PDB file of N, CA and C in Angstrom:
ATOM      1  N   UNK A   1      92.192  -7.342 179.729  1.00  0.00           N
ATOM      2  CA  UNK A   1      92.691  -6.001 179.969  1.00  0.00           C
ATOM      3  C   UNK A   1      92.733  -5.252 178.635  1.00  0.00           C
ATOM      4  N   UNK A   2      91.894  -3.931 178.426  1.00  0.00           N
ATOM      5  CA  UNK A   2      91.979  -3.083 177.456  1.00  0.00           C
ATOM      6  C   UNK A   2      93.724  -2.289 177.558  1.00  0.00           C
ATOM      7  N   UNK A   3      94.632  -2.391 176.253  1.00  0.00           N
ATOM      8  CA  UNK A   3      95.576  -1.781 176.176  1.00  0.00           C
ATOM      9  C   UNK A   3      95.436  -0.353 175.507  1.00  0.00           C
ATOM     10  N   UNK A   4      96.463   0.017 175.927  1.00  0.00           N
ATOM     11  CA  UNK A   4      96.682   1.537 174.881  1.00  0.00           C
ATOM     12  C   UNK A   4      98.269   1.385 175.094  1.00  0.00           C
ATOM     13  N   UNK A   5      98.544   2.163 173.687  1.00  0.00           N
ATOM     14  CA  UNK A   5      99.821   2.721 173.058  1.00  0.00           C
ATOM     15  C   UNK A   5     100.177   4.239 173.753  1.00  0.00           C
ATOM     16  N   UNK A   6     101.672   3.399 174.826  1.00  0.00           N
ATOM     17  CA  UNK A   6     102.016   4.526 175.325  1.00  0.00           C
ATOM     18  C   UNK A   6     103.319   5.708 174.917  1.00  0.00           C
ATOM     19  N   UNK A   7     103.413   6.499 174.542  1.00  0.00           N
ATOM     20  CA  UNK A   7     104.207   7.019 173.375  1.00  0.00           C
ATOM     21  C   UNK A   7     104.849   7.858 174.343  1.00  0.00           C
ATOM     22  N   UNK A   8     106.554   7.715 174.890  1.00  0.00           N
ATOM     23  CA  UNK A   8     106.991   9.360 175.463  1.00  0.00           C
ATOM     24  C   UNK A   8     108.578   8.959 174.825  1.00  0.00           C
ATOM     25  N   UNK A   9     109.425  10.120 175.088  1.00  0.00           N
ATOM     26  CA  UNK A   9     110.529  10.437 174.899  1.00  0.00           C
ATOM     27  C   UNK A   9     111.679  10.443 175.807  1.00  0.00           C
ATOM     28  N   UNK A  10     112.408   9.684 175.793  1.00  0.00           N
ATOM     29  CA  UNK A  10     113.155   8.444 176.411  1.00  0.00           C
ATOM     30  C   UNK A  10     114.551   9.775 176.875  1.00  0.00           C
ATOM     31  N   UNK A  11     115.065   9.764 178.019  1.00  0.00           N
ATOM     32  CA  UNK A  11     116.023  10.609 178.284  1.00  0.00           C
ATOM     33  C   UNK A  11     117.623   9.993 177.548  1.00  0.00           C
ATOM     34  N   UNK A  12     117.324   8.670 177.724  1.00  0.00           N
ATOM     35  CA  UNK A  12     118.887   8.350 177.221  1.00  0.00           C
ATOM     36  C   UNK A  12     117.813   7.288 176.295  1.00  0.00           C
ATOM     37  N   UNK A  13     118.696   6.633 175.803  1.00  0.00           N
ATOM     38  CA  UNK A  13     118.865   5.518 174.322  1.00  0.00           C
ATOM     39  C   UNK A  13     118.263   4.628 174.698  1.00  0.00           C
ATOM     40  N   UNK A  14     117.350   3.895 174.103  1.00  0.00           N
ATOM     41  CA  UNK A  14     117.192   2.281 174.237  1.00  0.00           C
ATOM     42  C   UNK A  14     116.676   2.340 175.772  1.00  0.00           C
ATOM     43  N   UNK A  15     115.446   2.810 176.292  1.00  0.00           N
ATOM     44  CA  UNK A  15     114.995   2.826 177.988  1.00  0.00           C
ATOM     45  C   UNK A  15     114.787   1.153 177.863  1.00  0.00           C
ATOM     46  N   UNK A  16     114.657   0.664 178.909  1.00  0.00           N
ATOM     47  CA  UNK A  16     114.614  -1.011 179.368  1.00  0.00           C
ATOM     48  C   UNK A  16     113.200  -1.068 179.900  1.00  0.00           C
ATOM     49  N   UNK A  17     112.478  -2.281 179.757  1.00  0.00           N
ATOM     50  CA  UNK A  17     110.777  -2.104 180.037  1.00  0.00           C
ATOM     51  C   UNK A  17     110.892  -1.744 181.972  1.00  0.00           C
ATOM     52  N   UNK A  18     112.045  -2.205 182.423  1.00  0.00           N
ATOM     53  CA  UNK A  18     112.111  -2.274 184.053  1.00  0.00           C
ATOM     54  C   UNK A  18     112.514  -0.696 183.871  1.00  0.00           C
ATOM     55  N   UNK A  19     112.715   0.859 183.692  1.00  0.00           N
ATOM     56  CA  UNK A  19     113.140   2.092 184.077  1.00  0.00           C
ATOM     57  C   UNK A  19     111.878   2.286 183.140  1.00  0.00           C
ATOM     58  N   UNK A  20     111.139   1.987 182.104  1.00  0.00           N
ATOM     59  CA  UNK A  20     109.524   2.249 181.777  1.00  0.00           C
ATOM     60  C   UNK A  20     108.610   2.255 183.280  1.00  0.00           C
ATOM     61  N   UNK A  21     108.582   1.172 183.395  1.00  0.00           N
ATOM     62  CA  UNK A  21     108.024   0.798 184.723  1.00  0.00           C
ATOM     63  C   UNK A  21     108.206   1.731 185.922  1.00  0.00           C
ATOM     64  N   UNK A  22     109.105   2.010 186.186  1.00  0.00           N
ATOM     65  CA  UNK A  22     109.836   2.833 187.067  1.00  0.00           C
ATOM     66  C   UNK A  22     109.063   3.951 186.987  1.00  0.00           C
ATOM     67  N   UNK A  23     110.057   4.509 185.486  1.00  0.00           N
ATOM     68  CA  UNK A  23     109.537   6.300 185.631  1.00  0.00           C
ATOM     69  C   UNK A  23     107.810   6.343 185.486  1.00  0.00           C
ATOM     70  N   UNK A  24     107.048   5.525 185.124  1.00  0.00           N
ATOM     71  CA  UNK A  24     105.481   5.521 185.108  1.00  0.00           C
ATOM     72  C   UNK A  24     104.730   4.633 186.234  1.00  0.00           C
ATOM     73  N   UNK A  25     105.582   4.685 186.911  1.00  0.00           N
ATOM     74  CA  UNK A  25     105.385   3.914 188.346  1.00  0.00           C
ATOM     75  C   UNK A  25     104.264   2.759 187.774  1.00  0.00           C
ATOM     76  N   UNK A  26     104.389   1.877 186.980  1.00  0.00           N
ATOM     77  CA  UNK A  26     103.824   0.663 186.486  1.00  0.00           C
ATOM     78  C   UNK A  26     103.962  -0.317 187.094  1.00  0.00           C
ATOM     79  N   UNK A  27     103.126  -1.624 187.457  1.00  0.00           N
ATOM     80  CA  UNK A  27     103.473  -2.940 187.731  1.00  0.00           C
ATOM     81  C   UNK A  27     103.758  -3.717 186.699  1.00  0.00           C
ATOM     82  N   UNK A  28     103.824  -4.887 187.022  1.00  0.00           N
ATOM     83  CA  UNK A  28     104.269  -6.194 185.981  1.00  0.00           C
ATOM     84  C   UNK A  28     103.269  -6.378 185.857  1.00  0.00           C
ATOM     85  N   UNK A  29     101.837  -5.851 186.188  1.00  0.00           N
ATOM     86  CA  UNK A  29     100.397  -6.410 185.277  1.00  0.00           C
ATOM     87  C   UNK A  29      99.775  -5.088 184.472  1.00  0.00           C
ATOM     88  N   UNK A  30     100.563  -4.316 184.501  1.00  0.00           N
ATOM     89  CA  UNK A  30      99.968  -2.987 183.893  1.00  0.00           C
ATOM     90  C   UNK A  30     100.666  -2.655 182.472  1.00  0.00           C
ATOM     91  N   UNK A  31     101.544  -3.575 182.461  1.00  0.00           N
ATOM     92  CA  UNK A  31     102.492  -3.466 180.983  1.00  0.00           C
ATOM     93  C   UNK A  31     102.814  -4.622 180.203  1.00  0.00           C
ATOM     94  N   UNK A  32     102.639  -4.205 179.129  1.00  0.00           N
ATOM     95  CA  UNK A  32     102.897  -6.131 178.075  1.00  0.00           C
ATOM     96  C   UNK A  32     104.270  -5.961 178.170  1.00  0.00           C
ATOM     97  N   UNK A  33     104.661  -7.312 178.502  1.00  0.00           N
ATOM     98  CA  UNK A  33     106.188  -7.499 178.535  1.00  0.00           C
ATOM     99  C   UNK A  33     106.275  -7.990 177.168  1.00  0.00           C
ATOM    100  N   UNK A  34     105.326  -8.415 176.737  1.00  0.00           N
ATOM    101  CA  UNK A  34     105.760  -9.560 175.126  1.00  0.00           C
ATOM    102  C   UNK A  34     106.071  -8.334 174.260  1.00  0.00           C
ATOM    103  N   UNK A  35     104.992  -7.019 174.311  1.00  0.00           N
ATOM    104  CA  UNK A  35     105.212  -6.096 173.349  1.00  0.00           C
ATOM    105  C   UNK A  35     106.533  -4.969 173.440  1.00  0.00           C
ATOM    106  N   UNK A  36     107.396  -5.180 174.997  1.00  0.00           N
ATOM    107  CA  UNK A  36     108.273  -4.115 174.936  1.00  0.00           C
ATOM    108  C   UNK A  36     108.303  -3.256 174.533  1.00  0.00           C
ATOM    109  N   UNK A  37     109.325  -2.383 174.335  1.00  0.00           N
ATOM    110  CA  UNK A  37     109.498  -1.274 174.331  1.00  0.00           C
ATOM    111  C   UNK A  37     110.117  -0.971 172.639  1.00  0.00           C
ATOM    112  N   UNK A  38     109.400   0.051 172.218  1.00  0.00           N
ATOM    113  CA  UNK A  38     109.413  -0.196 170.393  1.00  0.00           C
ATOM    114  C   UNK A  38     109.971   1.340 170.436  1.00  0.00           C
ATOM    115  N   UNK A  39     111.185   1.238 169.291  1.00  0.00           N
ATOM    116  CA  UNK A  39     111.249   2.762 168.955  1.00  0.00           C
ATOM    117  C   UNK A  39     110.610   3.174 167.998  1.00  0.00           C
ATOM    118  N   UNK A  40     109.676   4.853 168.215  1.00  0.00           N
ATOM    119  CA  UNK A  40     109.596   4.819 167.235  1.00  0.00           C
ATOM    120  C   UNK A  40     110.203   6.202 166.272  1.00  0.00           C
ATOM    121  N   UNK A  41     110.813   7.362 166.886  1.00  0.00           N
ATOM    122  CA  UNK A  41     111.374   7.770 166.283  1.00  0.00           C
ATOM    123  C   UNK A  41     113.274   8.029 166.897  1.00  0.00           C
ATOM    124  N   UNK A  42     113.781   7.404 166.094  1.00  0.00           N
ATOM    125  CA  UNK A  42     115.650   7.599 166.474  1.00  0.00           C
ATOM    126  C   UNK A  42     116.363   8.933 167.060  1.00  0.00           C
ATOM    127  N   UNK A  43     115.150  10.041 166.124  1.00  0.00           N
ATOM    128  CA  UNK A  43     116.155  11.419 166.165  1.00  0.00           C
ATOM    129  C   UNK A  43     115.790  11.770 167.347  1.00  0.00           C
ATOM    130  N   UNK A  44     114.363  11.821 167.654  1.00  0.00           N
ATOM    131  CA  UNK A  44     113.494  12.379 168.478  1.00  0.00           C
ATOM    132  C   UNK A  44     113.410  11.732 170.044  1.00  0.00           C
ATOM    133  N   UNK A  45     114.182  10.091 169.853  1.00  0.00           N
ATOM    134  CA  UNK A  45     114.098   9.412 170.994  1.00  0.00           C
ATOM    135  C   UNK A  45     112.668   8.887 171.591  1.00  0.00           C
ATOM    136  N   UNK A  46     112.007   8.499 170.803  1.00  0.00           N
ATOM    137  CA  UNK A  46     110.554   8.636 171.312  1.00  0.00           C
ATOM    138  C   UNK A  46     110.400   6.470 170.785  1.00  0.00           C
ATOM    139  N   UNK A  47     110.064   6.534 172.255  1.00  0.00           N
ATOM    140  CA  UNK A  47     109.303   5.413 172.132  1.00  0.00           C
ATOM    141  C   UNK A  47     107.786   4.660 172.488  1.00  0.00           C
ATOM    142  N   UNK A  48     107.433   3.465 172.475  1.00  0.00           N
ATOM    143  CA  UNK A  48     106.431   3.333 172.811  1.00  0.00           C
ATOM    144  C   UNK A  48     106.299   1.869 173.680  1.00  0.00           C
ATOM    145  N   UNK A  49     105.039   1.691 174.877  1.00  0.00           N
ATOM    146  CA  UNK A  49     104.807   0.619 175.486  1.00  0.00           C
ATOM    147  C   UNK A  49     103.479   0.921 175.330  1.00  0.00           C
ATOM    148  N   UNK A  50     103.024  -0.964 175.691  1.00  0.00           N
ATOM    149  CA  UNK A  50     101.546  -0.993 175.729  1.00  0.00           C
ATOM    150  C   UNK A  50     101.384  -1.524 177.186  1.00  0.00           C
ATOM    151  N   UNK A  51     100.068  -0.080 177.529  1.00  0.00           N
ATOM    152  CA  UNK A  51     100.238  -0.714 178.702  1.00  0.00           C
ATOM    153  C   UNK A  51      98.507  -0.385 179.000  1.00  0.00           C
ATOM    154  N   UNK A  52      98.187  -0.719 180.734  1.00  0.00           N
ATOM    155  CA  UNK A  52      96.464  -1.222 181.067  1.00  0.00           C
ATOM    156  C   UNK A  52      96.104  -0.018 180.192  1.00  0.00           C
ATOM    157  N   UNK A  53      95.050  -0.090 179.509  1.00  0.00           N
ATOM    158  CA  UNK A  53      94.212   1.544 180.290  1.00  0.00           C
ATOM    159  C   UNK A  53      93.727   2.165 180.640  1.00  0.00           C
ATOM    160  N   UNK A  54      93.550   1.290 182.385  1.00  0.00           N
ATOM    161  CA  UNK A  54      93.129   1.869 183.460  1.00  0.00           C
ATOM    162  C   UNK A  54      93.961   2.720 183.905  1.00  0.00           C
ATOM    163  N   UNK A  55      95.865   2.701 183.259  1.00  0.00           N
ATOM    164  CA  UNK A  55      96.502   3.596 184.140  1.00  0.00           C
ATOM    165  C   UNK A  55      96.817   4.918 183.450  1.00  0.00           C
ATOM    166  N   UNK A  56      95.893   4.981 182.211  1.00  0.00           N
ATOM    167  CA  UNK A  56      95.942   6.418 181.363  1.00  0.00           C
ATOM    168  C   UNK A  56      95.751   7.563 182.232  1.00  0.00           C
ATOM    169  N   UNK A  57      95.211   7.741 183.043  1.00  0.00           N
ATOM    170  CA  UNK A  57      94.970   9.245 183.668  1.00  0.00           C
ATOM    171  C   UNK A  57      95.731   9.456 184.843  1.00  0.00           C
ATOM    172  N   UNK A  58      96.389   8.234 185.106  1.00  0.00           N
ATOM    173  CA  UNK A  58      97.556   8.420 186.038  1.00  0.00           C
ATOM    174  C   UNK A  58      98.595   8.936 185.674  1.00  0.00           C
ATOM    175  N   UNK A  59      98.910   7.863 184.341  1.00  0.00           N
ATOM    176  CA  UNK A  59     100.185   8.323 183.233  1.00  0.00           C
ATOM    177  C   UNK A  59     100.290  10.112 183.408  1.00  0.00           C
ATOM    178  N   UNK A  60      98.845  10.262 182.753  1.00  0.00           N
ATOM    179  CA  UNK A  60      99.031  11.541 182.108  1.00  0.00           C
ATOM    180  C   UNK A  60      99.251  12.885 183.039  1.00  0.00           C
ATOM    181  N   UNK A  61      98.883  12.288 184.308  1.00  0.00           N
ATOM    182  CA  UNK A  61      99.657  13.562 184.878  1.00  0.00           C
ATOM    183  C   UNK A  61     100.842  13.377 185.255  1.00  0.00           C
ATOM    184  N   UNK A  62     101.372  12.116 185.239  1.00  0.00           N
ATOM    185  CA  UNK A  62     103.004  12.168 185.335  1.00  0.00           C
ATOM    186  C   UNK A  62     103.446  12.993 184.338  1.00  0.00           C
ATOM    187  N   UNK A  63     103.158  12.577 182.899  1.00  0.00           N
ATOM    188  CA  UNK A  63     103.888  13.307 181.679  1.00  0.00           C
ATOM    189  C   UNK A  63     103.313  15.233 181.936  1.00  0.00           C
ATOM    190  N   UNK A  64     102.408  15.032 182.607  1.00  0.00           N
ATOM    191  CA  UNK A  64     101.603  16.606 182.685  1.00  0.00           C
ATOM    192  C   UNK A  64     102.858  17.674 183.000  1.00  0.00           C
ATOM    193  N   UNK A  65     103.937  16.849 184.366  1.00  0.00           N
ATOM    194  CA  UNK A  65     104.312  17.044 185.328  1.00  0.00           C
ATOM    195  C   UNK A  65     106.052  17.682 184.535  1.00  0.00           C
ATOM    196  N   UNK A  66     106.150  16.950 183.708  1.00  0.00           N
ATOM    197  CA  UNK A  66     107.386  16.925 183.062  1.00  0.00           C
ATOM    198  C   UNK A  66     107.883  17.998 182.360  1.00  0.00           C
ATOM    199  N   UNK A  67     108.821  18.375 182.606  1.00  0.00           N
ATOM    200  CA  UNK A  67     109.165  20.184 182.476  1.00  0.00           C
ATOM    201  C   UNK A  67     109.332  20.440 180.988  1.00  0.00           C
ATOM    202  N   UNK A  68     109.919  19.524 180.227  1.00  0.00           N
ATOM    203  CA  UNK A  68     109.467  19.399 178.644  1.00  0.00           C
ATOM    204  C   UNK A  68     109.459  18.654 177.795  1.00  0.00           C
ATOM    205  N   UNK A  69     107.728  18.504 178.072  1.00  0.00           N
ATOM    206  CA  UNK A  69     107.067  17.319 177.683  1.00  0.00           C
ATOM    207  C   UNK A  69     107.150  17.392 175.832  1.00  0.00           C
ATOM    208  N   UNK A  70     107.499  16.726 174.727  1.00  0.00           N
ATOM    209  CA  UNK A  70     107.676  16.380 173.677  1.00  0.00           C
ATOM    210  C   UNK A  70     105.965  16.608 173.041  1.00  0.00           C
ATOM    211  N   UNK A  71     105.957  17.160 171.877  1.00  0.00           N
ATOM    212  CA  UNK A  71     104.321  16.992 171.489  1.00  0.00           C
ATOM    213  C   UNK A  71     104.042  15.719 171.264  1.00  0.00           C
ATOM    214  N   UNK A  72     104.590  14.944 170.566  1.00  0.00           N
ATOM    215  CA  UNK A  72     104.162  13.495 170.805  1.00  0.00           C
ATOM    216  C   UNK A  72     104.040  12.472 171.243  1.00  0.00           C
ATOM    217  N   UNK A  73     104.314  13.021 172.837  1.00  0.00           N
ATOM    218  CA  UNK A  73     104.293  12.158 173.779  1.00  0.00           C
ATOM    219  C   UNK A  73     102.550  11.989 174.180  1.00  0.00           C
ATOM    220  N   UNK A  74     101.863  11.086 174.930  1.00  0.00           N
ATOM    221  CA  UNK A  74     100.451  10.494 175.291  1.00  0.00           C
ATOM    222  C   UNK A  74      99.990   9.227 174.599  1.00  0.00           C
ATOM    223  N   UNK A  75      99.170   9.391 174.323  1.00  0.00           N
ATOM    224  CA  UNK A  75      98.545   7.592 174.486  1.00  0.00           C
ATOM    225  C   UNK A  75      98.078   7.850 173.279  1.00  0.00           C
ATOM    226  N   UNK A  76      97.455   6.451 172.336  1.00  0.00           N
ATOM    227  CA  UNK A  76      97.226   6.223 171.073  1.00  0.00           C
ATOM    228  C   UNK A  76      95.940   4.737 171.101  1.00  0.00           C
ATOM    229  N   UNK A  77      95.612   4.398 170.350  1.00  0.00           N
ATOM    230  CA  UNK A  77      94.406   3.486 170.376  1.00  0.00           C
ATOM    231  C   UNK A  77      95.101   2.348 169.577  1.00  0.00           C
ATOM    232  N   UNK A  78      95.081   1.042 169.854  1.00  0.00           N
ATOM    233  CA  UNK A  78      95.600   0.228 169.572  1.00  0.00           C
ATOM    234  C   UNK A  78      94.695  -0.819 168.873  1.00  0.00           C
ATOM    235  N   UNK A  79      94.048  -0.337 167.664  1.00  0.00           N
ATOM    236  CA  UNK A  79      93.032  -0.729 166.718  1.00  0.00           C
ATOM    237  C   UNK A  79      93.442  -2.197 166.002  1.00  0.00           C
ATOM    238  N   UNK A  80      92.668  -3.518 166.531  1.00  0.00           N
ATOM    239  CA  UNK A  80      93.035  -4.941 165.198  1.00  0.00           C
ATOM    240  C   UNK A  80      93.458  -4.241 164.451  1.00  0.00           C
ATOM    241  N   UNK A  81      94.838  -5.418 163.924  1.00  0.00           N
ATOM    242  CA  UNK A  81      94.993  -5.224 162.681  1.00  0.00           C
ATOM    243  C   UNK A  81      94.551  -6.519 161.938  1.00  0.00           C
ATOM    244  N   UNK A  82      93.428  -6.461 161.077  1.00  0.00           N
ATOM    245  CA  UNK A  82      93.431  -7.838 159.824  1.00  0.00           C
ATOM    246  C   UNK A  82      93.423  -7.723 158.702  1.00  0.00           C
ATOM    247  N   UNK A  83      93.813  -9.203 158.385  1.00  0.00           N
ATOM    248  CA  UNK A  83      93.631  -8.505 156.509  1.00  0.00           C
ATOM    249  C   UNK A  83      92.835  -8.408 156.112  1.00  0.00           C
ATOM    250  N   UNK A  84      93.167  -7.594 154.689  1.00  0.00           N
ATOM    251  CA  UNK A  84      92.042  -7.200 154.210  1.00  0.00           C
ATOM    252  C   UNK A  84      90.970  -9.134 153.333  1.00  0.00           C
TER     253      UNK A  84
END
C-alpha cells in the first residue's frame, strides 16, 4: 500500500487515531496504526496520519467540505528517509 501524509487541524487536543478514522470515514486498513497520530503544530492544532492513497480524493472532498478549512491542511509525500 502506497502511503501519504495526512495533515488537518484537530477541533479539540490530542484527536485519537479511532475519531481520525471517524471524521475521514477511514478503515483499519486505510491508516497506519504503528505511525499514529503526530502533532505537528501545538498553536495551530494541526496534526498528521499516514494513511492509503487510494483514499486521497475522498479525503479531499471531506476537508473541501469543511467550513474553515486551515491552509495547511491536505496531503504531503512521504519520501525514504536514508543516510546520507
Amino acid at each position: 500500500m502506497k502511503k501519504v501524509m495526512l495533515q488537518f487541524k484537530a477541533q479539540q487536543e490530542q484527536p485519537s487515531l479511532e475519531s481520525v478514522k471517524q471524521q475521514f470515514k477511514l478503515s483499519d486498513e486505510a491508516i497506519d496504526k504503528e505511525f499514529g497520530v503526530i502533532e505537528t503544530d501545538s498553536t495551530e492544532h494541526l496534526y498528521v496520519v499516514m494513511v492509503d492513497a487510494g483514499q486521497q480524493a475522498r479525503i479531499e472532498k471531506i476537508l473541501a467540505r469543511k467550513a474553515a478549512k486551515h491552509p495547511a491542511e491536505g496531503f504531503f509525500s512521504n519520501p525514504p528517509i536514508k543516510p546520507i
